[in-house]
Short mmCIF file of C-alpha atoms in Angstrom, two decimals:
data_model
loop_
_atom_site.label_atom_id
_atom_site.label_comp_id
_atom_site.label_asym_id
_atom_site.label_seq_id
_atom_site.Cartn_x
_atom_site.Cartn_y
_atom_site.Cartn_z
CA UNK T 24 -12.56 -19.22 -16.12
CA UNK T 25 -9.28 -19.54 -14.84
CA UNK T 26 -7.31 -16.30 -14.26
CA UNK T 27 -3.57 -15.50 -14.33
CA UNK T 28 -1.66 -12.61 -12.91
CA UNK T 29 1.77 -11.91 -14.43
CA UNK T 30 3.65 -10.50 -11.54
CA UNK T 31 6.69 -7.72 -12.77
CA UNK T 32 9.64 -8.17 -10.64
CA UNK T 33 10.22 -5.37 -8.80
CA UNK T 34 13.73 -3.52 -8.75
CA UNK T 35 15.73 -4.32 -5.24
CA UNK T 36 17.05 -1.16 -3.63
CA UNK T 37 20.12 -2.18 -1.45
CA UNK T 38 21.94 0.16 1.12
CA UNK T 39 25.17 1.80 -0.89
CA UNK T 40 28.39 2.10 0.85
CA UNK T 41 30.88 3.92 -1.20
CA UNK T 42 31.39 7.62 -2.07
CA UNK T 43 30.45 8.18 1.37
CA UNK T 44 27.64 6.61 1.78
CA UNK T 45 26.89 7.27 -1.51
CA UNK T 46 23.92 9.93 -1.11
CA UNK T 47 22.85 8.64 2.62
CA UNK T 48 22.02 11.55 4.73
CA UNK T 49 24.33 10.10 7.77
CA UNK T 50 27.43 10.23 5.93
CA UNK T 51 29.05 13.65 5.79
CA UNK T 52 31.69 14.52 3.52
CA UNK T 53 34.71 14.59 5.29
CA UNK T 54 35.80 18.13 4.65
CA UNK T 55 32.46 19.18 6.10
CA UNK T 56 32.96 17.28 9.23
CA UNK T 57 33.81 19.68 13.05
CA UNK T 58 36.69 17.99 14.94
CA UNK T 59 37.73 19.01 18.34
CA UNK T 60 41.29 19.77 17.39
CA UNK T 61 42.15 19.31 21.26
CA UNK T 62 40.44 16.08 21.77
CA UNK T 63 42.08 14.92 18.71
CA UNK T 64 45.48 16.16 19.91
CA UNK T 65 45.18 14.17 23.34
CA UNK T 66 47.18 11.18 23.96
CA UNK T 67 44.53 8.64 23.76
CA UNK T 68 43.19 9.36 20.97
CA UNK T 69 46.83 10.02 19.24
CA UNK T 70 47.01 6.15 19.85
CA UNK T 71 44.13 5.22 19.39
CA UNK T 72 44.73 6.62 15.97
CA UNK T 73 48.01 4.82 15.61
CA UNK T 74 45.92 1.62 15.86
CA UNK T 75 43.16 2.52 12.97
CA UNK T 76 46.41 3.24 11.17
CA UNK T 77 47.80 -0.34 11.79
CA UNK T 78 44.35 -1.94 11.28
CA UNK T 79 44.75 -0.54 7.65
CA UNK T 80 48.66 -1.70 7.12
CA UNK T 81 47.49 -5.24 8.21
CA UNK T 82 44.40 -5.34 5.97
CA UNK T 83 47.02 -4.52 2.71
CA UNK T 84 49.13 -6.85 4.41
CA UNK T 85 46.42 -9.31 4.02
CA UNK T 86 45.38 -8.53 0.58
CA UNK T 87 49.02 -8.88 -0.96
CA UNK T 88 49.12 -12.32 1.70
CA UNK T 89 46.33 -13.84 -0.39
CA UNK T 90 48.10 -12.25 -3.99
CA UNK T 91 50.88 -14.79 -3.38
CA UNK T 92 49.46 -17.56 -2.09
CA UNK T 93 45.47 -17.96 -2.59
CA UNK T 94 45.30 -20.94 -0.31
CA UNK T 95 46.71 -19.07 2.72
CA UNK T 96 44.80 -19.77 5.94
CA UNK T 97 44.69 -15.66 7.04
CA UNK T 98 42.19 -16.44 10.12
CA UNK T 99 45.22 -16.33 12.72
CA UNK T 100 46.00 -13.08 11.48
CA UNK T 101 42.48 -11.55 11.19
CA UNK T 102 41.70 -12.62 14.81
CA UNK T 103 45.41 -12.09 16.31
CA UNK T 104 45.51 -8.34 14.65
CA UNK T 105 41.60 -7.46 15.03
CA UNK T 106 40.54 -7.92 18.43
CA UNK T 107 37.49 -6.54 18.59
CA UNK T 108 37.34 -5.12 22.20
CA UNK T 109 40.85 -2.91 21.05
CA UNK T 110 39.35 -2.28 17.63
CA UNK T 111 36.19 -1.18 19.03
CA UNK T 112 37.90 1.06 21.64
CA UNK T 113 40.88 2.65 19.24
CA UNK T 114 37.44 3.24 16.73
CA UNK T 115 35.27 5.24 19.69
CA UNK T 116 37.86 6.99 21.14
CA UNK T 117 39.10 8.50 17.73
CA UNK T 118 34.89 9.33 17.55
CA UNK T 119 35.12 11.36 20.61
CA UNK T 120 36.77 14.13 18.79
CA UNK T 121 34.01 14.79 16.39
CA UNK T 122 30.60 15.86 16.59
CA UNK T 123 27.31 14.64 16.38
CA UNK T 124 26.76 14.93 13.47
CA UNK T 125 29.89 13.87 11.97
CA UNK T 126 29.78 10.84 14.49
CA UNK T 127 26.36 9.66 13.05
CA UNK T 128 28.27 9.15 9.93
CA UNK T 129 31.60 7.37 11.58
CA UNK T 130 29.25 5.05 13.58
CA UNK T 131 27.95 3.81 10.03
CA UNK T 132 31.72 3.25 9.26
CA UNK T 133 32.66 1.45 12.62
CA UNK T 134 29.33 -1.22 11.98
CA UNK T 135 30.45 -1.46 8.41
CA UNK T 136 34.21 -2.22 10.15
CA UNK T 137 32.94 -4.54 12.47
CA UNK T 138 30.70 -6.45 10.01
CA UNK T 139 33.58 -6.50 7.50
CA UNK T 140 35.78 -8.15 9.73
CA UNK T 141 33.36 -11.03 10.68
CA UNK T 142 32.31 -11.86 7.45
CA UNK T 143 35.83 -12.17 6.65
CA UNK T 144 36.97 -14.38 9.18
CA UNK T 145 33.85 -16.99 8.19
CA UNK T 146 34.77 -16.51 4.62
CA UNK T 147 38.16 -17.59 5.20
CA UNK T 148 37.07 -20.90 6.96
CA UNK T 149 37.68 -23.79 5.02
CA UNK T 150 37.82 -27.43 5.35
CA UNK T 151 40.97 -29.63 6.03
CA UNK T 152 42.51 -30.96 2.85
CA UNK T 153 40.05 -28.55 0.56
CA UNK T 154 41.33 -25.76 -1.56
CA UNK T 155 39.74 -22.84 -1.48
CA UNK T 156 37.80 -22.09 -4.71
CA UNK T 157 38.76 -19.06 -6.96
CA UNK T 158 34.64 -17.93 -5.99
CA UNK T 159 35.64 -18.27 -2.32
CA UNK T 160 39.05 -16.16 -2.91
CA UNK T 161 36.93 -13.32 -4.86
CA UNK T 162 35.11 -13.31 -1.84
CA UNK T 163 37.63 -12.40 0.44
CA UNK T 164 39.14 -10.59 -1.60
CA UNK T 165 36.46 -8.17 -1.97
CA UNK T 166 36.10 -8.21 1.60
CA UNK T 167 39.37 -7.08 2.42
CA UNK T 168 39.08 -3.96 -0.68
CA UNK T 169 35.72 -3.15 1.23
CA UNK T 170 37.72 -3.21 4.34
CA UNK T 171 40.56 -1.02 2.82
CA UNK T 172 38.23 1.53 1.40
CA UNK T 173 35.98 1.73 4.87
CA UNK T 174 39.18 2.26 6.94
CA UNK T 175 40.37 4.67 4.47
CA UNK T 176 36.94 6.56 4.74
CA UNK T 177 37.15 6.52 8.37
CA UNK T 178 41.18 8.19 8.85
CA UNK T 179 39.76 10.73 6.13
CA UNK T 180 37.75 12.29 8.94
CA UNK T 181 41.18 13.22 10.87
#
């Protein structure tokens, strides 16, 4: 006799990012999280702050970029305006002025950043003499809104 086992799919549980962190235990609410007002106040991390701040502008700028034209090659941008060694730095120093705890949560942020970034500069490769496809463009798209909203997340802790 020949037996057969009906397997039931089982339901995927994927790491949420949203609401921060949407229920994770890492990401504290921002108006829970203990900032060194001085550290924040010093000069470095003033402009390092100024940068995040940019980082954001150019990510809208971006987003309306691909509004108006969805064939726009936005990879000179993305790697002209997010050099990761500055983006990295202007990201930790801001960190320094918050605790442990609330840097636990910002790290999360800064990888989600940094991850953000990279899959949007592959995204946006495309072949000579191709359009990019209206699946391709909802990609990036959504990778830039992700981008907005982690940036956004990340300023809300100063």
């Amino acid at each position: 006799a020949v037996g057969v086992a009906f397997l039931q799919p089982s339901p995927a549980f994927a790491a949420k990012y949203g609401g921060f962190g949407a229920g994770s235990p890492e990401v504290l609410d921002p108006k829970e999280a203990i900032v060194d007002a001085d550290i924040l106040a010093s000069a470095s991390v003033q402009g390092a702050l100024k940068g995040i701040k940019g980082y954001l502008s150019t990510v809208l700028e971006l987003k309306s970029t691909l509004e108006k034209d969805s064939q726009a090659d936005i990879g000179p941008s993305i790697r002209r305006q997010f050099d990761f060694s500055k983006l990295r730095s202007d990201l930790n120093n801001v960190n320094e002025a918050f605790d442990e705890d609330t840097q636990r949560g910002t790290d999360r942020i800064i990888r989600i950043i940094l991850q953000d970034i990279t899959e949007l500069e592959a995204a946006n490769t495309q072949k000579p003499g191709i359009p990019r496809s209206e699946r391709r463009l909802g990609i990036m798209t959504a990778k830039l809104t992700k981008l907005q909203t982690a940036f956004e997340d990340y300023l809300a802790f100063v």
